[in-house]
């Protein structure tokens, strides 16, 4: 199932990455080969899940693992009891559990050059897993069963990444929390079975189930290649080539670094700037393509 099977504008998206949420319609049951409610219930009730693949959520809180895990597995009945109390079950890294999901993950990675992982979220009627937060990557949401509303606020951090501006490390300021509590969402999108929702990184969202049926959706996390990532690849290539120069392999006297390292820093900077300017972009083309097709 390539990206073009999920969204109508795949060629345009691959050329111009969307910065606004997009909704696409597919037939109900389109994702049954990936995962079903019956399969998740069977995994829960037959105790086939490893602890590393399960995270429990409820009302914005991540449930502490020691309350439901013993050793490498959830305690018998603990995950079902959590669902019965209105909690959300997250199946992490679903591509490691189901071949069909693994193939979807590989196809999207090959098509986009982005790293990809896929999680599943099962939330009972009238319940909510996470409250407002944002992700440092695009999430492509595939609604498998039930209905889920996604209230949205525009980003407060432009282009967050795992290295900078990620919600996990930054959180919200007092003023941001107050604004979220007093300002209606800019938009609310309610997903039905078969819907596909493109949510750019940084958009604040707090999804909750709608109606009297359990919601199940997949989140395809598409970790975009950034200019920062590309710069790292270029500098890594330059430093690898620099190893052939004996002058670059010469030691720096300790006193030069401890007393006043500025001259040494200036020499290193001069070399790096010169190497950047002299490196033909064509020489980097294939290494960048190869890395983008992989998982580095």
PDB file of N, CA and C in Angstrom, residues 49-55 65 68-74:
ATOM      1  N   UNK A  49       0.914  -9.817  23.928  1.00  0.00           N
ATOM      2  CA  UNK A  49       1.647  -8.562  23.764  1.00  0.00           C
ATOM      3  C   UNK A  49       2.857  -8.514  24.695  1.00  0.00           C
ATOM      4  N   UNK A  50       3.961  -8.068  24.154  1.00  0.00           N
ATOM      5  CA  UNK A  50       5.142  -7.806  24.977  1.00  0.00           C
ATOM      6  C   UNK A  50       5.019  -6.415  25.591  1.00  0.00           C
ATOM      7  N   UNK A  51       5.587  -6.258  26.757  1.00  0.00           N
ATOM      8  CA  UNK A  51       5.495  -4.969  27.454  1.00  0.00           C
ATOM      9  C   UNK A  51       6.075  -3.839  26.622  1.00  0.00           C
ATOM     10  N   UNK A  52       7.119  -4.113  25.830  1.00  0.00           N
ATOM     11  CA  UNK A  52       7.759  -3.049  25.046  1.00  0.00           C
ATOM     12  C   UNK A  52       6.831  -2.475  23.980  1.00  0.00           C
ATOM     13  N   UNK A  53       5.779  -3.227  23.621  1.00  0.00           N
ATOM     14  CA  UNK A  53       4.871  -2.783  22.568  1.00  0.00           C
ATOM     15  C   UNK A  53       3.581  -2.169  23.097  1.00  0.00           C
ATOM     16  N   UNK A  54       3.449  -2.028  24.417  1.00  0.00           N
ATOM     17  CA  UNK A  54       2.196  -1.550  24.996  1.00  0.00           C
ATOM     18  C   UNK A  54       2.450  -0.317  25.862  1.00  0.00           C
ATOM     19  N   UNK A  55       1.649   0.734  25.620  1.00  0.00           N
ATOM     20  CA  UNK A  55       1.627   1.903  26.493  1.00  0.00           C
ATOM     21  C   UNK A  55       0.161   2.214  26.777  1.00  0.00           C
ATOM     22  N   UNK A  65       4.300   2.179  34.118  1.00  0.00           N
ATOM     23  CA  UNK A  65       4.394   0.792  33.672  1.00  0.00           C
ATOM     24  C   UNK A  65       4.347  -0.206  34.833  1.00  0.00           C
ATOM     25  N   UNK A  68       1.067  -2.083  35.667  1.00  0.00           N
ATOM     26  CA  UNK A  68       0.431  -3.108  34.838  1.00  0.00           C
ATOM     27  C   UNK A  68       1.408  -4.084  34.193  1.00  0.00           C
ATOM     28  N   UNK A  69       2.705  -3.942  34.443  1.00  0.00           N
ATOM     29  CA  UNK A  69       3.709  -4.805  33.825  1.00  0.00           C
ATOM     30  C   UNK A  69       4.480  -5.582  34.888  1.00  0.00           C
ATOM     31  N   UNK A  70       4.684  -6.862  34.608  1.00  0.00           N
ATOM     32  CA  UNK A  70       5.590  -7.682  35.406  1.00  0.00           C
ATOM     33  C   UNK A  70       6.578  -8.339  34.453  1.00  0.00           C
ATOM     34  N   UNK A  71       7.843  -8.087  34.647  1.00  0.00           N
ATOM     35  CA  UNK A  71       8.851  -8.645  33.753  1.00  0.00           C
ATOM     36  C   UNK A  71       8.722  -8.080  32.357  1.00  0.00           C
ATOM     37  N   UNK A  72       8.567  -8.951  31.364  1.00  0.00           N
ATOM     38  CA  UNK A  72       8.517  -8.529  29.962  1.00  0.00           C
ATOM     39  C   UNK A  72       7.108  -8.471  29.402  1.00  0.00           C
ATOM     40  N   UNK A  73       6.090  -8.632  30.238  1.00  0.00           N
ATOM     41  CA  UNK A  73       4.722  -8.701  29.717  1.00  0.00           C
ATOM     42  C   UNK A  73       3.752  -7.990  30.650  1.00  0.00           C
ATOM     43  N   UNK A  74       2.653  -7.465  30.089  1.00  0.00           N
ATOM     44  CA  UNK A  74       1.590  -6.942  30.946  1.00  0.00           C
ATOM     45  C   UNK A  74       1.013  -8.055  31.817  1.00  0.00           C
TER      46      UNK A  74
END
